[in-house]
């Protein structure tokens, strides 16, 4: 039997891989329709805008690490935090960033979906 | 009686805003839900408790599993958050939660706003302004909405 903790950990890893792959189908399947996603600039996206921007090819991730993740299940919610370290190419430039991330996942039926995400520059 | 262009424009505006408010009153989709109103009330109580540095009020508004992070990335649990928010090392002169949005999704509420605050440091009386984007996640357990997680982003 899969525990909620295991299920969230699996979806979190699938989300990380889908961000690197810039895969709109997988990202879409992992997010609730009401997704609210914000970047370290405070820029805020709904689900359609997040997926469009994450897969438009303007930025290519060489690597994304979700370091020291913590997952806390509270009823139908999961509080997920980690230290984001990524290398990417954007506008022909190699860029790295280091962020603190808060994600809130919500259990909808049997599935855990990403409901909100916020990023803080470190 | 002559009606000039400006009068005409004003009366058109009056009619269209009447139409909009009538629509807001009669269309359930446009009306705030009871849950949205309940969350809005809690968010305002939380803001006032932050200004008052009131440990009892803050405690009653947060779930025991609270996870609260600052714009530095520092994460606090409930006990640490309340201890640090009420230790008197700094005092909020004002906190505004500007342009709040509340979206209720089942037992969860996604709350975002623009935090504009000024605090005074007890040690040297220095006044420090902060300007942040805030994400809060509130959760309904039973009939009660309480804060479950919060993150801050420097603007």
PDB file of C-alpha atoms in Angstrom:
ATOM      1  CA  UNK A   1       0.000   0.000   0.000  1.00  0.00           C
ATOM      2  CA  UNK A   2       1.242   3.446  -0.932  1.00  0.00           C
ATOM      3  CA  UNK A   3       1.168   5.988   1.820  1.00  0.00           C
ATOM      4  CA  UNK A   4       0.194   9.594   1.112  1.00  0.00           C
ATOM      5  CA  UNK A   5       3.766  10.603   1.869  1.00  0.00           C
ATOM      6  CA  UNK A   6       5.109   8.188  -0.779  1.00  0.00           C
ATOM      7  CA  UNK A   7       2.482   9.323  -3.300  1.00  0.00           C
ATOM      8  CA  UNK A   8       3.398  12.993  -2.844  1.00  0.00           C
ATOM      9  CA  UNK A   9       7.137  12.187  -3.034  1.00  0.00           C
ATOM     10  CA  UNK A  10       6.535  10.341  -6.308  1.00  0.00           C
ATOM     11  CA  UNK A  11       4.513  13.212  -7.810  1.00  0.00           C
ATOM     12  CA  UNK A  12       7.096  15.730  -6.661  1.00  0.00           C
ATOM     13  CA  UNK A  13       9.852  13.804  -8.457  1.00  0.00           C
ATOM     14  CA  UNK A  14       7.641  13.474 -11.558  1.00  0.00           C
ATOM     15  CA  UNK A  15       7.083  17.242 -11.450  1.00  0.00           C
ATOM     16  CA  UNK A  16      10.850  17.923 -11.235  1.00  0.00           C
ATOM     17  CA  UNK A  17      11.492  15.663 -14.246  1.00  0.00           C
ATOM     18  CA  UNK A  18       8.618  17.266 -16.190  1.00  0.00           C
ATOM     19  CA  UNK A  19      10.080  20.728 -15.516  1.00  0.00           C
ATOM     20  CA  UNK A  20      13.445  19.618 -16.920  1.00  0.00           C
ATOM     21  CA  UNK A  21      11.745  17.915 -19.895  1.00  0.00           C
ATOM     22  CA  UNK A  22       9.398  20.934 -20.354  1.00  0.00           C
ATOM     23  CA  UNK A  23       6.589  18.407 -20.904  1.00  0.00           C
ATOM     24  CA  UNK A  24       3.174  20.157 -20.975  1.00  0.00           C
ATOM     25  CA  UNK A  25       1.181  16.917 -20.739  1.00  0.00           C
ATOM     26  CA  UNK A  26       2.920  15.635 -17.625  1.00  0.00           C
ATOM     27  CA  UNK A  27       2.932  19.069 -15.957  1.00  0.00           C
ATOM     28  CA  UNK A  28      -0.779  19.415 -16.704  1.00  0.00           C
ATOM     29  CA  UNK A  29      -1.578  16.035 -15.191  1.00  0.00           C
ATOM     30  CA  UNK A  30       0.289  16.898 -11.976  1.00  0.00           C
ATOM     31  CA  UNK A  31      -1.423  20.261 -11.375  1.00  0.00           C
ATOM     32  CA  UNK A  32      -4.897  21.027 -10.081  1.00  0.00           C
ATOM     33  CA  UNK A  33      -7.019  23.094 -12.491  1.00  0.00           C
ATOM     34  CA  UNK A  34      -6.961  25.887  -9.892  1.00  0.00           C
ATOM     35  CA  UNK A  35      -3.145  25.983  -9.769  1.00  0.00           C
ATOM     36  CA  UNK A  36      -1.627  29.254  -8.555  1.00  0.00           C
ATOM     37  CA  UNK A  37       2.117  29.352  -9.317  1.00  0.00           C
ATOM     38  CA  UNK A  38       4.474  32.195  -8.420  1.00  0.00           C
ATOM     39  CA  UNK A  39       8.115  32.804  -9.271  1.00  0.00           C
ATOM     40  CA  UNK A  40      10.946  34.351  -7.237  1.00  0.00           C
ATOM     41  CA  UNK A  41      10.107  37.726  -8.818  1.00  0.00           C
ATOM     42  CA  UNK A  42       6.557  37.498  -7.470  1.00  0.00           C
ATOM     43  CA  UNK A  43       5.283  36.892 -11.029  1.00  0.00           C
ATOM     44  CA  UNK A  44       2.060  34.899 -10.747  1.00  0.00           C
ATOM     45  CA  UNK A  45       0.615  32.368 -13.207  1.00  0.00           C
ATOM     46  CA  UNK A  46      -2.544  30.287 -13.442  1.00  0.00           C
ATOM     47  CA  UNK A  47      -2.335  26.724 -14.775  1.00  0.00           C
ATOM     48  CA  UNK A  48      -2.550  27.611 -18.472  1.00  0.00           C
ATOM     49  CA  UNK A  49       0.016  30.417 -18.185  1.00  0.00           C
ATOM     50  CA  UNK A  50       2.385  28.288 -16.083  1.00  0.00           C
ATOM     51  CA  UNK A  51       2.354  25.416 -18.570  1.00  0.00           C
ATOM     52  CA  UNK A  52       2.651  27.716 -21.594  1.00  0.00           C
ATOM     53  CA  UNK A  53       5.636  29.577 -20.120  1.00  0.00           C
ATOM     54  CA  UNK A  54       7.341  26.454 -18.732  1.00  0.00           C
ATOM     55  CA  UNK A  55       7.295  24.783 -22.142  1.00  0.00           C
ATOM     56  CA  UNK A  56       7.802  27.655 -24.595  1.00  0.00           C
ATOM     57  CA  UNK A  57      11.472  26.769 -25.145  1.00  0.00           C
ATOM     58  CA  UNK A  58      12.766  30.196 -24.061  1.00  0.00           C
ATOM     59  CA  UNK A  59      14.547  28.583 -21.113  1.00  0.00           C
ATOM     60  CA  UNK A  60      16.196  25.181 -21.212  1.00  0.00           C
ATOM     61  CA  UNK A  61      17.067  23.511 -17.903  1.00  0.00           C
ATOM     62  CA  UNK A  62      20.357  21.607 -17.802  1.00  0.00           C
ATOM     63  CA  UNK A  63      19.595  20.520 -14.248  1.00  0.00           C
ATOM     64  CA  UNK A  64      17.096  21.106 -11.455  1.00  0.00           C
ATOM     65  CA  UNK A  65      17.761  19.768  -7.972  1.00  0.00           C
ATOM     66  CA  UNK A  66      15.109  19.735  -5.238  1.00  0.00           C
ATOM     67  CA  UNK A  67      17.507  19.609  -2.276  1.00  0.00           C
ATOM     68  CA  UNK A  68      16.541  18.592   1.270  1.00  0.00           C
ATOM     69  CA  UNK A  69      12.812  18.194   0.547  1.00  0.00           C
ATOM     70  CA  UNK A  70      10.344  17.974   3.435  1.00  0.00           C
ATOM     71  CA  UNK A  71       6.803  16.649   3.025  1.00  0.00           C
ATOM     72  CA  UNK A  72       4.194  17.058   5.750  1.00  0.00           C
ATOM     73  CA  UNK A  73       0.775  15.491   5.214  1.00  0.00           C
ATOM     74  CA  UNK A  74      -2.079  17.321   6.987  1.00  0.00           C
ATOM     75  CA  UNK A  75      -5.366  15.631   6.045  1.00  0.00           C
ATOM     76  CA  UNK A  76      -5.990  16.316   2.338  1.00  0.00           C
ATOM     77  CA  UNK A  77      -3.072  18.777   2.117  1.00  0.00           C
ATOM     78  CA  UNK A  78       0.651  18.268   1.794  1.00  0.00           C
ATOM     79  CA  UNK A  79       3.113  21.023   2.703  1.00  0.00           C
ATOM     80  CA  UNK A  80       6.254  20.549   0.610  1.00  0.00           C
ATOM     81  CA  UNK A  81       9.403  22.614   0.978  1.00  0.00           C
ATOM     82  CA  UNK A  82      12.832  22.282  -0.636  1.00  0.00           C
ATOM     83  CA  UNK A  83      15.909  24.154  -1.748  1.00  0.00           C
ATOM     84  CA  UNK A  84      15.837  24.633  -5.543  1.00  0.00           C
ATOM     85  CA  UNK A  85      19.179  24.636  -7.345  1.00  0.00           C
ATOM     86  CA  UNK A  86      19.064  24.857 -11.119  1.00  0.00           C
ATOM     87  CA  UNK A  87      21.209  25.501 -14.160  1.00  0.00           C
ATOM     88  CA  UNK A  88      19.535  26.806 -17.270  1.00  0.00           C
ATOM     89  CA  UNK A  89      20.149  28.456 -20.601  1.00  0.00           C
ATOM     90  CA  UNK A  90      18.028  31.475 -21.333  1.00  0.00           C
ATOM     91  CA  UNK A  91      18.576  33.969 -24.155  1.00  0.00           C
ATOM     92  CA  UNK A  92      21.877  32.199 -24.990  1.00  0.00           C
ATOM     93  CA  UNK A  93      23.155  32.763 -21.429  1.00  0.00           C
ATOM     94  CA  UNK A  94      23.907  30.125 -18.805  1.00  0.00           C
ATOM     95  CA  UNK A  95      22.210  31.063 -15.547  1.00  0.00           C
ATOM     96  CA  UNK A  96      22.039  29.386 -12.139  1.00  0.00           C
ATOM     97  CA  UNK A  97      19.566  30.065  -9.366  1.00  0.00           C
ATOM     98  CA  UNK A  98      19.092  29.133  -5.727  1.00  0.00           C
ATOM     99  CA  UNK A  99      15.577  29.380  -4.271  1.00  0.00           C
ATOM    100  CA  UNK A 100      13.501  28.330  -1.303  1.00  0.00           C
ATOM    101  CA  UNK A 101      10.272  26.735  -2.559  1.00  0.00           C
ATOM    102  CA  UNK A 102       6.922  26.203  -0.838  1.00  0.00           C
ATOM    103  CA  UNK A 103       4.472  23.901  -2.586  1.00  0.00           C
ATOM    104  CA  UNK A 104       1.016  22.950  -1.429  1.00  0.00           C
ATOM    105  CA  UNK A 105      -0.387  19.743  -2.847  1.00  0.00           C
ATOM    106  CA  UNK A 106      -4.054  18.802  -2.484  1.00  0.00           C
ATOM    107  CA  UNK A 107      -5.570  15.314  -2.601  1.00  0.00           C
ATOM    108  CA  UNK A 108      -8.389  15.326  -5.133  1.00  0.00           C
ATOM    109  CA  UNK A 109     -10.048  11.890  -5.252  1.00  0.00           C
ATOM    110  CA  UNK A 110      -7.098   9.465  -5.137  1.00  0.00           C
ATOM    111  CA  UNK A 111      -4.633  11.855  -6.738  1.00  0.00           C
ATOM    112  CA  UNK A 112      -2.313  14.412  -5.237  1.00  0.00           C
ATOM    113  CA  UNK A 113      -2.142  17.572  -7.383  1.00  0.00           C
ATOM    114  CA  UNK A 114      -0.066  20.717  -7.083  1.00  0.00           C
ATOM    115  CA  UNK A 115      -2.367  23.541  -5.951  1.00  0.00           C
ATOM    116  CA  UNK A 116      -0.007  26.406  -5.163  1.00  0.00           C
ATOM    117  CA  UNK A 117       3.694  27.211  -5.349  1.00  0.00           C
ATOM    118  CA  UNK A 118       5.815  30.141  -4.256  1.00  0.00           C
ATOM    119  CA  UNK A 119       9.545  30.872  -4.619  1.00  0.00           C
ATOM    120  CA  UNK A 120      11.942  32.946  -2.511  1.00  0.00           C
ATOM    121  CA  UNK A 121      15.411  34.039  -3.702  1.00  0.00           C
ATOM    122  CA  UNK A 122      18.252  32.869  -1.461  1.00  0.00           C
TER     123      UNK A 122
ATOM    124  CA  UNK B   1     -32.853  71.417 -21.921  1.00  0.00           C
ATOM    125  CA  UNK B   2     -29.680  70.515 -23.661  1.00  0.00           C
ATOM    126  CA  UNK B   3     -27.775  67.360 -22.997  1.00  0.00           C
ATOM    127  CA  UNK B   4     -24.114  67.712 -23.662  1.00  0.00           C
ATOM    128  CA  UNK B   5     -21.700  64.943 -24.449  1.00  0.00           C
ATOM    129  CA  UNK B   6     -20.370  64.812 -20.874  1.00  0.00           C
ATOM    130  CA  UNK B   7     -23.852  64.348 -19.324  1.00  0.00           C
ATOM    131  CA  UNK B   8     -24.536  61.600 -21.768  1.00  0.00           C
ATOM    132  CA  UNK B   9     -21.295  59.855 -20.946  1.00  0.00           C
ATOM    133  CA  UNK B  10     -21.987  60.142 -17.208  1.00  0.00           C
ATOM    134  CA  UNK B  11     -25.511  58.775 -17.476  1.00  0.00           C
ATOM    135  CA  UNK B  12     -24.280  55.865 -19.584  1.00  0.00           C
ATOM    136  CA  UNK B  13     -21.650  55.172 -16.925  1.00  0.00           C
ATOM    137  CA  UNK B  14     -24.284  55.315 -14.179  1.00  0.00           C
ATOM    138  CA  UNK B  15     -26.521  52.891 -16.018  1.00  0.00           C
ATOM    139  CA  UNK B  16     -23.728  50.462 -16.762  1.00  0.00           C
ATOM    140  CA  UNK B  17     -22.461  50.448 -13.160  1.00  0.00           C
ATOM    141  CA  UNK B  18     -26.028  49.879 -11.961  1.00  0.00           C
ATOM    142  CA  UNK B  19     -26.271  46.969 -14.344  1.00  0.00           C
ATOM    143  CA  UNK B  20     -23.000  45.543 -13.047  1.00  0.00           C
ATOM    144  CA  UNK B  21     -24.034  45.778  -9.390  1.00  0.00           C
ATOM    145  CA  UNK B  22     -27.428  44.229 -10.143  1.00  0.00           C
ATOM    146  CA  UNK B  23     -25.593  41.392 -11.877  1.00  0.00           C
ATOM    147  CA  UNK B  24     -23.272  40.949  -8.886  1.00  0.00           C
ATOM    148  CA  UNK B  25     -26.263  40.679  -6.562  1.00  0.00           C
ATOM    149  CA  UNK B  26     -28.162  38.179  -8.643  1.00  0.00           C
ATOM    150  CA  UNK B  27     -25.439  35.994 -10.144  1.00  0.00           C
ATOM    151  CA  UNK B  28     -24.168  33.378  -7.655  1.00  0.00           C
ATOM    152  CA  UNK B  29     -20.930  32.913  -9.634  1.00  0.00           C
ATOM    153  CA  UNK B  30     -19.999  36.532  -8.973  1.00  0.00           C
ATOM    154  CA  UNK B  31     -20.950  36.560  -5.306  1.00  0.00           C
ATOM    155  CA  UNK B  32     -18.307  35.693  -2.729  1.00  0.00           C
ATOM    156  CA  UNK B  33     -18.996  32.253  -1.245  1.00  0.00           C
ATOM    157  CA  UNK B  34     -19.498  31.780   2.496  1.00  0.00           C
ATOM    158  CA  UNK B  35     -16.085  30.096   2.648  1.00  0.00           C
ATOM    159  CA  UNK B  36     -14.414  32.994   0.849  1.00  0.00           C
ATOM    160  CA  UNK B  37     -16.000  35.406   3.302  1.00  0.00           C
ATOM    161  CA  UNK B  38     -14.928  33.255   6.264  1.00  0.00           C
ATOM    162  CA  UNK B  39     -11.348  33.150   4.992  1.00  0.00           C
ATOM    163  CA  UNK B  40     -11.333  36.903   4.301  1.00  0.00           C
ATOM    164  CA  UNK B  41     -12.373  37.517   7.907  1.00  0.00           C
ATOM    165  CA  UNK B  42      -9.593  35.232   9.203  1.00  0.00           C
ATOM    166  CA  UNK B  43      -6.975  36.895   6.994  1.00  0.00           C
ATOM    167  CA  UNK B  44      -7.955  40.296   8.401  1.00  0.00           C
ATOM    168  CA  UNK B  45      -7.869  38.924  11.988  1.00  0.00           C
ATOM    169  CA  UNK B  46      -4.395  37.540  11.261  1.00  0.00           C
ATOM    170  CA  UNK B  47      -3.171  40.918   9.970  1.00  0.00           C
ATOM    171  CA  UNK B  48      -4.437  42.665  13.103  1.00  0.00           C
ATOM    172  CA  UNK B  49      -2.883  39.977  15.350  1.00  0.00           C
ATOM    173  CA  UNK B  50       0.472  40.486  13.593  1.00  0.00           C
ATOM    174  CA  UNK B  51       0.325  44.230  14.264  1.00  0.00           C
ATOM    175  CA  UNK B  52      -0.768  43.626  17.874  1.00  0.00           C
ATOM    176  CA  UNK B  53       1.865  40.840  18.278  1.00  0.00           C
ATOM    177  CA  UNK B  54      -0.862  38.883  20.087  1.00  0.00           C
ATOM    178  CA  UNK B  55       0.258  35.264  20.701  1.00  0.00           C
ATOM    179  CA  UNK B  56      -3.221  34.048  21.679  1.00  0.00           C
ATOM    180  CA  UNK B  57      -4.935  35.437  18.578  1.00  0.00           C
ATOM    181  CA  UNK B  58      -2.140  34.205  16.278  1.00  0.00           C
ATOM    182  CA  UNK B  59      -2.241  30.753  17.893  1.00  0.00           C
ATOM    183  CA  UNK B  60      -6.004  30.454  17.394  1.00  0.00           C
ATOM    184  CA  UNK B  61      -5.671  31.323  13.683  1.00  0.00           C
ATOM    185  CA  UNK B  62      -2.975  28.717  12.867  1.00  0.00           C
ATOM    186  CA  UNK B  63      -3.118  24.912  12.688  1.00  0.00           C
ATOM    187  CA  UNK B  64      -0.636  23.054  14.894  1.00  0.00           C
ATOM    188  CA  UNK B  65       1.126  21.896  11.703  1.00  0.00           C
ATOM    189  CA  UNK B  66       1.769  25.474  10.563  1.00  0.00           C
ATOM    190  CA  UNK B  67       4.803  25.963   8.342  1.00  0.00           C
ATOM    191  CA  UNK B  68       5.696  29.654   8.038  1.00  0.00           C
ATOM    192  CA  UNK B  69       8.546  31.058   5.956  1.00  0.00           C
ATOM    193  CA  UNK B  70       9.983  34.559   5.680  1.00  0.00           C
ATOM    194  CA  UNK B  71      11.402  36.472   2.715  1.00  0.00           C
ATOM    195  CA  UNK B  72      14.878  35.228   3.743  1.00  0.00           C
ATOM    196  CA  UNK B  73      13.719  31.618   3.317  1.00  0.00           C
ATOM    197  CA  UNK B  74      13.795  31.041   7.085  1.00  0.00           C
ATOM    198  CA  UNK B  75      11.144  28.458   8.020  1.00  0.00           C
ATOM    199  CA  UNK B  76       9.334  28.369  11.364  1.00  0.00           C
ATOM    200  CA  UNK B  77       6.944  25.888  12.959  1.00  0.00           C
ATOM    201  CA  UNK B  78       3.942  27.193  14.907  1.00  0.00           C
ATOM    202  CA  UNK B  79       5.694  27.579  18.267  1.00  0.00           C
ATOM    203  CA  UNK B  80       8.706  29.334  16.719  1.00  0.00           C
ATOM    204  CA  UNK B  81       6.567  31.595  14.534  1.00  0.00           C
ATOM    205  CA  UNK B  82       4.491  32.770  17.494  1.00  0.00           C
ATOM    206  CA  UNK B  83       7.527  33.187  19.764  1.00  0.00           C
ATOM    207  CA  UNK B  84       9.392  35.292  17.175  1.00  0.00           C
ATOM    208  CA  UNK B  85       6.322  37.286  16.091  1.00  0.00           C
ATOM    209  CA  UNK B  86       5.654  38.375  19.685  1.00  0.00           C
ATOM    210  CA  UNK B  87       9.145  38.708  21.217  1.00  0.00           C
ATOM    211  CA  UNK B  88       9.077  42.505  21.080  1.00  0.00           C
ATOM    212  CA  UNK B  89      12.394  42.780  19.179  1.00  0.00           C
ATOM    213  CA  UNK B  90      10.527  44.711  16.513  1.00  0.00           C
ATOM    214  CA  UNK B  91       7.149  46.391  16.455  1.00  0.00           C
ATOM    215  CA  UNK B  92       4.960  46.812  13.390  1.00  0.00           C
ATOM    216  CA  UNK B  93       3.938  50.414  12.851  1.00  0.00           C
ATOM    217  CA  UNK B  94       1.719  49.298   9.962  1.00  0.00           C
ATOM    218  CA  UNK B  95       0.991  46.246   7.848  1.00  0.00           C
ATOM    219  CA  UNK B  96      -1.146  46.459   4.699  1.00  0.00           C
ATOM    220  CA  UNK B  97      -2.300  43.354   2.814  1.00  0.00           C
ATOM    221  CA  UNK B  98      -2.840  45.013  -0.568  1.00  0.00           C
ATOM    222  CA  UNK B  99      -4.901  43.560  -3.441  1.00  0.00           C
ATOM    223  CA  UNK B 100      -5.731  40.264  -1.688  1.00  0.00           C
ATOM    224  CA  UNK B 101      -7.120  37.345  -3.710  1.00  0.00           C
ATOM    225  CA  UNK B 102      -8.806  34.324  -2.138  1.00  0.00           C
ATOM    226  CA  UNK B 103      -9.516  31.153  -4.088  1.00  0.00           C
ATOM    227  CA  UNK B 104     -11.336  28.337  -2.286  1.00  0.00           C
ATOM    228  CA  UNK B 105     -10.633  24.849  -3.684  1.00  0.00           C
ATOM    229  CA  UNK B 106     -12.464  22.236  -1.604  1.00  0.00           C
ATOM    230  CA  UNK B 107     -10.895  22.255   1.892  1.00  0.00           C
ATOM    231  CA  UNK B 108      -8.072  24.573   0.787  1.00  0.00           C
ATOM    232  CA  UNK B 109      -7.920  28.315   0.242  1.00  0.00           C
ATOM    233  CA  UNK B 110      -5.147  29.941  -1.760  1.00  0.00           C
ATOM    234  CA  UNK B 111      -4.578  33.483  -0.510  1.00  0.00           C
ATOM    235  CA  UNK B 112      -2.176  35.935  -2.115  1.00  0.00           C
ATOM    236  CA  UNK B 113      -1.508  39.586  -1.435  1.00  0.00           C
ATOM    237  CA  UNK B 114       1.057  42.354  -1.613  1.00  0.00           C
ATOM    238  CA  UNK B 115       2.535  42.959   1.859  1.00  0.00           C
ATOM    239  CA  UNK B 116       3.569  46.556   2.577  1.00  0.00           C
ATOM    240  CA  UNK B 117       4.744  47.116   6.150  1.00  0.00           C
ATOM    241  CA  UNK B 118       6.888  49.267   8.362  1.00  0.00           C
ATOM    242  CA  UNK B 119       8.479  47.985  11.543  1.00  0.00           C
ATOM    243  CA  UNK B 120      10.552  49.621  14.229  1.00  0.00           C
ATOM    244  CA  UNK B 121      13.489  47.733  15.709  1.00  0.00           C
ATOM    245  CA  UNK B 122      13.471  47.812  19.533  1.00  0.00           C
ATOM    246  CA  UNK B 123      17.283  47.831  19.768  1.00  0.00           C
ATOM    247  CA  UNK B 124      17.973  51.065  17.871  1.00  0.00           C
ATOM    248  CA  UNK B 125      14.566  52.500  16.950  1.00  0.00           C
ATOM    249  CA  UNK B 126      15.403  52.006  13.271  1.00  0.00           C
ATOM    250  CA  UNK B 127      12.376  51.938  10.976  1.00  0.00           C
ATOM    251  CA  UNK B 128      12.453  49.216   8.334  1.00  0.00           C
ATOM    252  CA  UNK B 129       9.974  49.016   5.440  1.00  0.00           C
ATOM    253  CA  UNK B 130       9.174  45.678   3.770  1.00  0.00           C
ATOM    254  CA  UNK B 131       7.548  45.039   0.410  1.00  0.00           C
ATOM    255  CA  UNK B 132       6.676  41.387  -0.262  1.00  0.00           C
ATOM    256  CA  UNK B 133       4.533  39.015  -2.289  1.00  0.00           C
ATOM    257  CA  UNK B 134       2.802  36.582   0.083  1.00  0.00           C
ATOM    258  CA  UNK B 135       1.292  33.145  -0.515  1.00  0.00           C
ATOM    259  CA  UNK B 136      -0.850  31.727   2.285  1.00  0.00           C
ATOM    260  CA  UNK B 137      -2.588  28.378   2.290  1.00  0.00           C
ATOM    261  CA  UNK B 138      -5.531  28.103   4.633  1.00  0.00           C
ATOM    262  CA  UNK B 139      -7.193  24.777   5.406  1.00  0.00           C
ATOM    263  CA  UNK B 140     -10.706  23.932   6.545  1.00  0.00           C
ATOM    264  CA  UNK B 141     -10.943  21.268   9.254  1.00  0.00           C
ATOM    265  CA  UNK B 142     -14.480  20.770  10.525  1.00  0.00           C
ATOM    266  CA  UNK B 143     -16.030  24.239  10.326  1.00  0.00           C
ATOM    267  CA  UNK B 144     -12.797  26.123  10.943  1.00  0.00           C
ATOM    268  CA  UNK B 145     -10.416  27.794   8.541  1.00  0.00           C
ATOM    269  CA  UNK B 146      -6.849  28.157   9.857  1.00  0.00           C
ATOM    270  CA  UNK B 147      -3.491  29.034   8.351  1.00  0.00           C
ATOM    271  CA  UNK B 148      -1.484  25.969   7.302  1.00  0.00           C
ATOM    272  CA  UNK B 149       1.450  27.416   5.356  1.00  0.00           C
ATOM    273  CA  UNK B 150       2.882  30.768   4.320  1.00  0.00           C
ATOM    274  CA  UNK B 151       5.786  31.926   2.157  1.00  0.00           C
ATOM    275  CA  UNK B 152       7.150  35.374   1.324  1.00  0.00           C
ATOM    276  CA  UNK B 153       8.975  36.746  -1.722  1.00  0.00           C
ATOM    277  CA  UNK B 154      10.918  40.033  -1.733  1.00  0.00           C
ATOM    278  CA  UNK B 155       9.734  42.500  -4.350  1.00  0.00           C
TER     279      UNK B 155
END
